[in-house]
Amino acid sequence: MIGDTTLETKNVADLSHLRAQFPILSETVHGKPLVFLDSAASAQKPDAVIDAMSTMMRTQYANIHRGLHWMSERATEAYEVARSRVATLLGANAREEIVFTRNSTEAINLVAYSFGSLLKPGQAVLISEMEHHSNIVPWQLLRDRVGVELRVAPVTDDGDLDIEAYGDQLSDGKVALVAITHMSNVLGTVTPARRLADMAHAAGAKILFDGSQAVVHRRVDVRALDADFYVFTGHKLYGPSGIGALWARRELLEEMPPFMGGGDMISTVTFEHSTWAPPPAKFEAGTPAIVEAVGLGAAIDWVEGVGFDAISAHEAALTAHALRVLPEVPGLKIVGRPADRGGVVSFTMEDVHPHDIATLLDRNGIAVRAGHHCAEPLMRRLGLNATARASFGVYTTEAEITVLAETLARIRSFFV
Amino acid sequence: MIGDTTLETKNVADLSHLRAQFPILSETVHGKPLVFLDSAASAQKPDAVIDAMSTMMRTQYANIHRGLHWMSERATEAYEVARSRVATLLGANAREEIVFTRNSTEAINLVAYSFGSLLKPGQAVLISEMEHHSNIVPWQLLRDRVGVELRVAPVTDDGDLDIEAYGDQLSDGKVALVAITHMSNVLGTVTPARRLADMAHAAGAKILFDGSQAVVHRRVDVRALDADFYVFTGHKLYGPSGIGALWARRELLEEMPPFMGGGDMISTVTFEHSTWAPPPAKFEAGTPAIVEAVGLGAAIDWVEGVGFDAISAHEAALTAHALRVLPEVPGLKIVGRPADRGGVVSFTMEDVHPHDIATLLDRNGIAVRAGHHCAEPLMRRLGLNATARASFGVYTTEAEITVLAETLARIRSFFV
Amino acid sequence: MDGDSLYDTLIVRRAREPRHAGELADATVKAAGNNPLCGDRIALGVRVDGDRIAAARHVTKGCAICAASADLMAGSIEGRTLSEALDMAGRFHHMLGNGSPVELDDLPESMAAFLPLKTHRSRLRCATLPWTALEEALGHD
Amino acid sequence: MDGDSLYDTLIVRRAREPRHAGELADATVKAAGNNPLCGDRIALGVRVDGDRIAAARHVTKGCAICAASADLMAGSIEGRTLSEALDMAGRFHHMLGNGSPVELDDLPESMAAFLPLKTHRSRLRCATLPWTALEEALGHD
Ligand SMILES: Cc1ncc(COP(=O)(O)O)c(C=O)c1O
Ligand SMILES: Cc1ncc(COP(=O)(O)O)c(C=O)c1O
């Protein structure tokens, strides 16, 4: 995947043309050019997204649904077109299978509250040891509410899911739902999603994928994965904050009770009894993030324009480069060696605390994240308090990773 | 309040200067200049808001919290400054009392799930007959979940809350929470909030105000109202979609369990047990609507710049004008005659269905809403299926209302 | 009204003075249409004779577009065979759908009055409600 | 390092080679500081003699800023009265607070090394954690 298929090596001009579409990349930080290696936390936004949002607010804004006037009809149409974009992105059967949420976190909580309310004591939810807090805490809250069991599939020392143990956890047939990441935000591990789905289904469980990271790096096809639920968050996909999505099989959405109550999710309301609109409206109570949905649609268009083949090749090349140059930094250890990985690399450096690494990199204009990355249990499993993490976006260059490595070497020399 | 204190009559240039800040107002619809009389559904956005959002995405965006780098620190600061703006807007004691939500609907659902989980069968929630579905359905879902009773205080024929009946509903001391609108989105009724709060407290109940409409039209002071919870939605306050807020007394937020689980709302996470961050973080799971919060902060700044005295005087003048000219339209009936009202006027017209009114107005460039306005029970109480509704914003002119009346007269003549 | 072709005088007149309104005492098929969003409601009665629609009547409570559509529909299906009527329903939906321009050949000319709805999609259901009720009625036959 | 005054050699040196690290066997007051966000942890032992701090030691597991702050604090409070030490804590917080420029008069000059944290607010708690632990220790005295 490395070499002439990457965005960069294919045509360097392409990447600078592409970078020019992200206004923030020409900012300086502490007098140095910004080197933004924190895209896994949240990606930067291309002009296409920023402009789609401002244009909507400048020329075509109104509340959607139930509005009989032109502005409202146009806004409704734009919002629903964005829904179709998401459906296409994920390979969904129908746009009605897409529910807009604020982010991945809300999407998972929606499933935990709504699908979760159909579970009974004696049943179990199975997660993994490498989940983000967003895919742990909602299930703990569900456990405490409903009395289901919460099971955890371990990860190997390399940072892969322990498939055998996963199978064992499923074997008694009590697991009603598997909720597992499609790509780890700490280790970069891409999980063998289709295999996990097959094993879950064979054991009578549904499966939810946390696609927050995966959807950014590869083409996802929920039908090819045979998933039941898939969630992602817009702001990591070069889209706006405040918008994310849940995809679920239509039958599931039909079966599930509403999560929140309010405008737009009802069919009729009397004080005694209300009836619900069909999905997805049933799950979208109140005025949604209209402009943000449209921004997400623009982000998806933009990403599809670049193309997932190019994106994954580019990120594979960047990751390979990082895995080559970073270990040359004295004292630096890469955390995790997963079999299949995306553009996220965690590391530690002897004698230098990850927070000091992050601050000193920042003073050189380089943005990385340091800490537990909202994955405390994984940190504990790895015997770490914190790591530093560099993560790559479509606009990241090999040169930036080289600068990272050089700066890390200088930081380290400063401390020993 | 009508006359020389209005924005418009004080200085007509002021209003055109102000209108010039709303780019959408120079759009045309079906070849006619847009007359936007649907602000109660969602208000248009001034440049200040649109620009604050794009500028952030162009120059200073990153995920907030836990980011040790410059972009993240700046974004975090901007987000927290926005929280302070909301606190000041509502007269809150502390910024920690403000929880960002997607909208009013989510804020009410948050209270219904979280505070609601502390309620027991035998206790009751009291709402009114003029609530928006957003302040009905969450309590129905709570009733069905927890087994509390849902009581409804009636409205009078004029469209005011029946205070005596409200007192009766409270009298047995079973009501744990009153959830009531501060201003009706159908009738414009402004409820006597402080009095309702005093009565609720005397009966041992907490009180939540749905301020979705009120906060746009008047200065709200949650301490002066002696409220316990107050919710509003950003998009009606000239702010972005996708952002709203819950204010609650600090003790209540501390007592209440989390609503959603995920990143940023925890203190520590183990698989067995997690502990929560202090409010407001406890209630803000996952990456929030960062840019939208900043946009809301800009909207509040902008509104405070215009000034609530000017805004309420202007809207009072517009409403008085509407109540003068609309009844002159043959067959037109204003719905509701509340004692105290804001800039929202519902009406019907003999022989013309409200939907036909809305569509025909739209073909003349005039945007109004028609339907049940997400308040079906109120419609039923009024013996109506639907009304047409004109609602006014800070940019609305008397001339636009005059055009509305003239056009309605022509529509009516067309039908009889 | 300001060059407004949507509220064609035909639509307004038919809404105000319907020609096919009322209950059909000897209806052989009945159906109800209901749009909870706007409260439009239609009760349709059809008398089928062999494979032909001998009579059609409607009671409509709703907006002018719905009322006129119901009345024009009732008028245009009388005397048609069931399959002709269902065909007309399909054409009506198609006319207002997202698709290509439609030949109105096999629809009564009056139906063109609803064409401007293509740019008022929120009102589409007002016009199609009677036809959907008809399809349901005949489908259940 | 690229003109970096934050990681002043003083801070790095003190983090690497602390002078006041370790357990204080005869501590009269102990306190623990803990920043769950980043895992910084400090255990503070103080021996109070009359109204004076006779000795102070810390065991710090955390970043350089926290470790250096703990060590510089321990060194600078030894020999001070309790109220002087609390006063220093107050000044330290104030120095890094949002307020007006501070006279560092009554703080050891070394403390100025932390001033650049004013533009790294996410790291503030690393520096103030030891002082907060001290305040807690003496408050609980
Ligand atoms: C009185 C009232 N309450 C609640 C809402 C719901 O607001 P949102 O849809 O932004 O949650 C609205 C607006 O639709 C309203 O007018
Ligand atoms: C794997 C994973 N899951 C879930 C999330 C939560 O995303 P959000 O905060 O947008 O809900 C993130 C990002 O923080 C993530 O990396």
mmCIF file of N, CA and C in Angstrom, chain A residues 228-290:
data_model
loop_
_atom_site.group_PDB
_atom_site.id
_atom_site.type_symbol
_atom_site.label_atom_id
_atom_site.label_comp_id
_atom_site.label_asym_id
_atom_site.label_seq_id
_atom_site.Cartn_x
_atom_site.Cartn_y
_atom_site.Cartn_z
ATOM 1 N N ASP A 228 -25.217 -5.068 12.851
ATOM 2 C CA ASP A 228 -26.595 -4.750 13.231
ATOM 3 C C ASP A 228 -26.745 -3.270 13.567
ATOM 4 N N PHE A 229 -25.693 -2.737 14.205
ATOM 5 C CA PHE A 229 -25.645 -1.305 14.516
ATOM 6 C C PHE A 229 -24.251 -0.798 14.135
ATOM 7 N N TYR A 230 -24.186 0.430 13.659
ATOM 8 C CA TYR A 230 -22.885 1.034 13.377
ATOM 9 C C TYR A 230 -22.989 2.506 13.752
ATOM 10 N N VAL A 231 -22.022 3.006 14.512
ATOM 11 C CA VAL A 231 -22.076 4.418 14.907
ATOM 12 C C VAL A 231 -20.794 5.123 14.479
ATOM 13 N N PHE A 232 -20.935 6.406 14.184
ATOM 14 C CA PHE A 232 -19.738 7.224 13.972
ATOM 15 C C PHE A 232 -20.050 8.677 14.303
ATOM 16 N N THR A 233 -19.012 9.486 14.263
ATOM 17 C CA THR A 233 -19.129 10.863 14.731
ATOM 18 C C THR A 233 -18.581 11.788 13.645
ATOM 19 N N GLY A 234 -19.296 12.855 13.351
ATOM 20 C CA GLY A 234 -18.957 13.679 12.198
ATOM 21 C C GLY A 234 -17.634 14.421 12.304
ATOM 22 N N HIS A 235 -17.304 14.863 13.508
ATOM 23 C CA HIS A 235 -16.159 15.773 13.639
ATOM 24 C C HIS A 235 -14.828 15.078 13.364
ATOM 25 N N LYS A 236 -14.807 13.756 13.408
ATOM 26 C CA LYS A 236 -13.562 13.051 13.067
ATOM 27 C C LYS A 236 -13.468 12.792 11.566
ATOM 28 N N LEU A 237 -14.587 12.938 10.898
ATOM 29 C CA LEU A 237 -14.644 12.685 9.452
ATOM 30 C C LEU A 237 -14.596 14.021 8.693
ATOM 31 N N TYR A 238 -13.849 14.988 9.214
ATOM 32 C CA TYR A 238 -13.688 16.284 8.563
ATOM 33 C C TYR A 238 -15.004 17.064 8.544
ATOM 34 N N GLY A 239 -15.953 16.616 9.334
ATOM 35 C CA GLY A 239 -17.248 17.283 9.387
ATOM 36 C C GLY A 239 -17.374 18.161 10.614
ATOM 37 N N PRO A 240 -18.548 18.768 10.798
ATOM 38 C CA PRO A 240 -18.767 19.686 11.914
ATOM 39 C C PRO A 240 -18.831 18.953 13.256
ATOM 40 N N SER A 241 -18.658 19.685 14.320
ATOM 41 C CA SER A 241 -18.996 19.189 15.648
ATOM 42 C C SER A 241 -20.515 19.160 15.769
ATOM 43 N N GLY A 242 -21.003 18.388 16.726
ATOM 44 C CA GLY A 242 -22.434 18.408 17.001
ATOM 45 C C GLY A 242 -23.272 17.488 16.129
ATOM 46 N N ILE A 243 -22.634 16.637 15.326
ATOM 47 C CA ILE A 243 -23.418 15.728 14.486
ATOM 48 C C ILE A 243 -22.713 14.375 14.364
ATOM 49 N N GLY A 244 -23.482 13.319 14.488
ATOM 50 C CA GLY A 244 -22.978 11.976 14.326
ATOM 51 C C GLY A 244 -24.129 11.134 13.831
ATOM 52 N N ALA A 245 -23.922 9.841 13.710
ATOM 53 C CA ALA A 245 -25.004 9.027 13.184
ATOM 54 C C ALA A 245 -24.986 7.619 13.746
ATOM 55 N N LEU A 246 -26.174 7.093 13.842
ATOM 56 C CA LEU A 246 -26.387 5.680 14.134
ATOM 57 C C LEU A 246 -26.994 5.060 12.893
ATOM 58 N N TRP A 247 -26.389 3.976 12.428
ATOM 59 C CA TRP A 247 -27.070 3.147 11.451
ATOM 60 C C TRP A 247 -27.541 1.892 12.178
ATOM 61 N N ALA A 248 -28.738 1.461 11.893
ATOM 62 C CA ALA A 248 -29.210 0.180 12.420
ATOM 63 C C ALA A 248 -30.128 -0.450 11.400
ATOM 64 N N ARG A 249 -30.196 -1.765 11.431
ATOM 65 C CA ARG A 249 -31.138 -2.472 10.559
ATOM 66 C C ARG A 249 -32.540 -1.956 10.831
ATOM 67 N N ARG A 250 -33.284 -1.823 9.753
ATOM 68 C CA ARG A 250 -34.610 -1.247 9.862
ATOM 69 C C ARG A 250 -35.493 -1.976 10.887
ATOM 70 N N GLU A 251 -35.436 -3.320 10.882
ATOM 71 C CA GLU A 251 -36.287 -4.086 11.807
ATOM 72 C C GLU A 251 -35.973 -3.716 13.252
ATOM 73 N N LEU A 252 -34.684 -3.496 13.519
ATOM 74 C CA LEU A 252 -34.287 -3.141 14.880
ATOM 75 C C LEU A 252 -34.847 -1.775 15.251
ATOM 76 N N LEU A 253 -34.700 -0.832 14.332
ATOM 77 C CA LEU A 253 -35.203 0.517 14.623
ATOM 78 C C LEU A 253 -36.714 0.481 14.808
ATOM 79 N N GLU A 254 -37.368 -0.415 14.096
ATOM 80 C CA GLU A 254 -38.822 -0.474 14.223
ATOM 81 C C GLU A 254 -39.252 -1.046 15.571
ATOM 82 N N GLU A 255 -38.505 -2.025 16.003
ATOM 83 C CA GLU A 255 -38.775 -2.720 17.266
ATOM 84 C C GLU A 255 -38.473 -1.849 18.490
ATOM 85 N N MET A 256 -37.441 -1.046 18.357
ATOM 86 C CA MET A 256 -36.936 -0.309 19.511
ATOM 87 C C MET A 256 -37.869 0.824 19.927
ATOM 88 N N PRO A 257 -38.047 1.013 21.241
ATOM 89 C CA PRO A 257 -38.848 2.148 21.711
ATOM 90 C C PRO A 257 -38.048 3.442 21.534
ATOM 91 N N PRO A 258 -38.728 4.587 21.573
ATOM 92 C CA PRO A 258 -38.003 5.848 21.428
ATOM 93 C C PRO A 258 -37.023 6.040 22.576
ATOM 94 N N PHE A 259 -36.049 6.904 22.347
ATOM 95 C CA PHE A 259 -35.079 7.258 23.373
ATOM 96 C C PHE A 259 -35.550 8.558 24.034
ATOM 97 N N MET A 260 -35.549 9.637 23.277
ATOM 98 C CA MET A 260 -36.036 10.905 23.824
ATOM 99 C C MET A 260 -37.399 11.215 23.221
ATOM 100 N N GLY A 261 -38.199 11.966 23.975
ATOM 101 C CA GLY A 261 -39.509 12.374 23.504
ATOM 102 C C GLY A 261 -39.507 13.842 23.133
ATOM 103 N N GLY A 262 -40.385 14.235 22.197
ATOM 104 C CA GLY A 262 -40.466 15.645 21.844
ATOM 105 C C GLY A 262 -41.085 15.859 20.489
ATOM 106 N N GLY A 263 -40.788 16.991 19.895
ATOM 107 C CA GLY A 263 -41.326 17.315 18.588
ATOM 108 C C GLY A 263 -40.744 16.399 17.538
ATOM 109 N N ASP A 264 -41.485 16.164 16.475
ATOM 110 C CA ASP A 264 -41.005 15.459 15.282
ATOM 111 C C ASP A 264 -40.888 13.958 15.425
ATOM 112 N N MET A 265 -40.982 13.416 16.651
ATOM 113 C CA MET A 265 -40.798 11.970 16.784
ATOM 114 C C MET A 265 -42.130 11.280 17.029
ATOM 115 N N ILE A 266 -43.196 12.057 16.983
ATOM 116 C CA ILE A 266 -44.506 11.510 17.313
ATOM 117 C C ILE A 266 -45.357 11.346 16.062
ATOM 118 N N SER A 267 -46.381 10.520 16.199
ATOM 119 C CA SER A 267 -47.404 10.489 15.186
ATOM 120 C C SER A 267 -48.603 11.283 15.713
ATOM 121 N N THR A 268 -49.072 10.913 16.894
ATOM 122 C CA THR A 268 -50.093 11.731 17.557
ATOM 123 C C THR A 268 -49.801 11.788 19.045
ATOM 124 N N VAL A 269 -50.238 12.866 19.686
ATOM 125 C CA VAL A 269 -50.030 13.045 21.121
ATOM 126 C C VAL A 269 -51.347 13.351 21.805
ATOM 127 N N THR A 270 -51.693 12.545 22.779
ATOM 128 C CA THR A 270 -52.700 12.958 23.752
ATOM 129 C C THR A 270 -52.022 12.803 25.101
ATOM 130 N N PHE A 271 -52.582 13.397 26.145
ATOM 131 C CA PHE A 271 -51.921 13.297 27.446
ATOM 132 C C PHE A 271 -51.870 11.858 27.934
ATOM 133 N N GLU A 272 -52.886 11.071 27.532
ATOM 134 C CA GLU A 272 -52.932 9.694 27.988
ATOM 135 C C GLU A 272 -51.893 8.852 27.264
ATOM 136 N N HIS A 273 -51.721 9.145 25.965
ATOM 137 C CA HIS A 273 -50.997 8.185 25.152
ATOM 138 C C HIS A 273 -50.495 8.862 23.895
ATOM 139 N N SER A 274 -49.275 8.570 23.542
ATOM 140 C CA SER A 274 -48.764 9.083 22.284
ATOM 141 C C SER A 274 -48.321 7.925 21.414
ATOM 142 N N THR A 275 -48.313 8.154 20.108
ATOM 143 C CA THR A 275 -47.807 7.126 19.191
ATOM 144 C C THR A 275 -46.646 7.720 18.409
ATOM 145 N N TRP A 276 -45.780 6.847 17.959
ATOM 146 C CA TRP A 276 -44.502 7.301 17.415
ATOM 147 C C TRP A 276 -44.497 7.331 15.901
ATOM 148 N N ALA A 277 -43.735 8.256 15.385
ATOM 149 C CA ALA A 277 -43.459 8.297 13.960
ATOM 150 C C ALA A 277 -42.596 7.095 13.609
ATOM 151 N N PRO A 278 -42.606 6.699 12.343
ATOM 152 C CA PRO A 278 -41.699 5.611 11.948
ATOM 153 C C PRO A 278 -40.237 6.088 12.020
ATOM 154 N N PRO A 279 -39.276 5.134 12.127
ATOM 155 C CA PRO A 279 -37.873 5.508 12.094
ATOM 156 C C PRO A 279 -37.540 6.170 10.740
ATOM 157 N N PRO A 280 -36.563 7.056 10.676
ATOM 158 C CA PRO A 280 -35.695 7.487 11.756
ATOM 159 C C PRO A 280 -36.292 8.574 12.651
ATOM 160 N N ALA A 281 -37.435 9.178 12.213
ATOM 161 C CA ALA A 281 -37.989 10.302 12.983
ATOM 162 C C ALA A 281 -38.221 9.937 14.445
ATOM 163 N N LYS A 282 -38.623 8.686 14.684
ATOM 164 C CA LYS A 282 -38.906 8.236 16.055
ATOM 165 C C LYS A 282 -37.746 8.532 16.998
ATOM 166 N N PHE A 283 -36.535 8.553 16.455
ATOM 167 C CA PHE A 283 -35.346 8.733 17.301
ATOM 168 C C PHE A 283 -34.733 10.127 17.199
ATOM 169 N N GLU A 284 -35.431 11.019 16.528
ATOM 170 C CA GLU A 284 -34.870 12.365 16.381
ATOM 171 C C GLU A 284 -35.818 13.390 16.977
ATOM 172 N N ALA A 285 -35.885 13.400 18.297
ATOM 173 C CA ALA A 285 -36.786 14.314 18.996
ATOM 174 C C ALA A 285 -36.230 15.730 18.963
ATOM 175 N N GLY A 286 -37.090 16.678 18.702
ATOM 176 C CA GLY A 286 -36.684 18.081 18.749
ATOM 177 C C GLY A 286 -35.992 18.518 17.474
ATOM 178 N N THR A 287 -35.677 19.789 17.445
ATOM 179 C CA THR A 287 -34.999 20.348 16.281
ATOM 180 C C THR A 287 -33.590 19.782 16.209
ATOM 181 N N PRO A 288 -33.274 19.102 15.115
ATOM 182 C CA PRO A 288 -31.950 18.483 15.031
ATOM 183 C C PRO A 288 -30.863 19.509 14.695
ATOM 184 N N ALA A 289 -29.642 19.017 14.634
ATOM 185 C CA ALA A 289 -28.509 19.853 14.231
ATOM 186 C C ALA A 289 -28.550 19.982 12.712
ATOM 187 N N ILE A 290 -29.431 20.849 12.237
ATOM 188 C CA ILE A 290 -29.749 20.929 10.808
ATOM 189 C C ILE A 290 -28.526 21.316 9.979
#
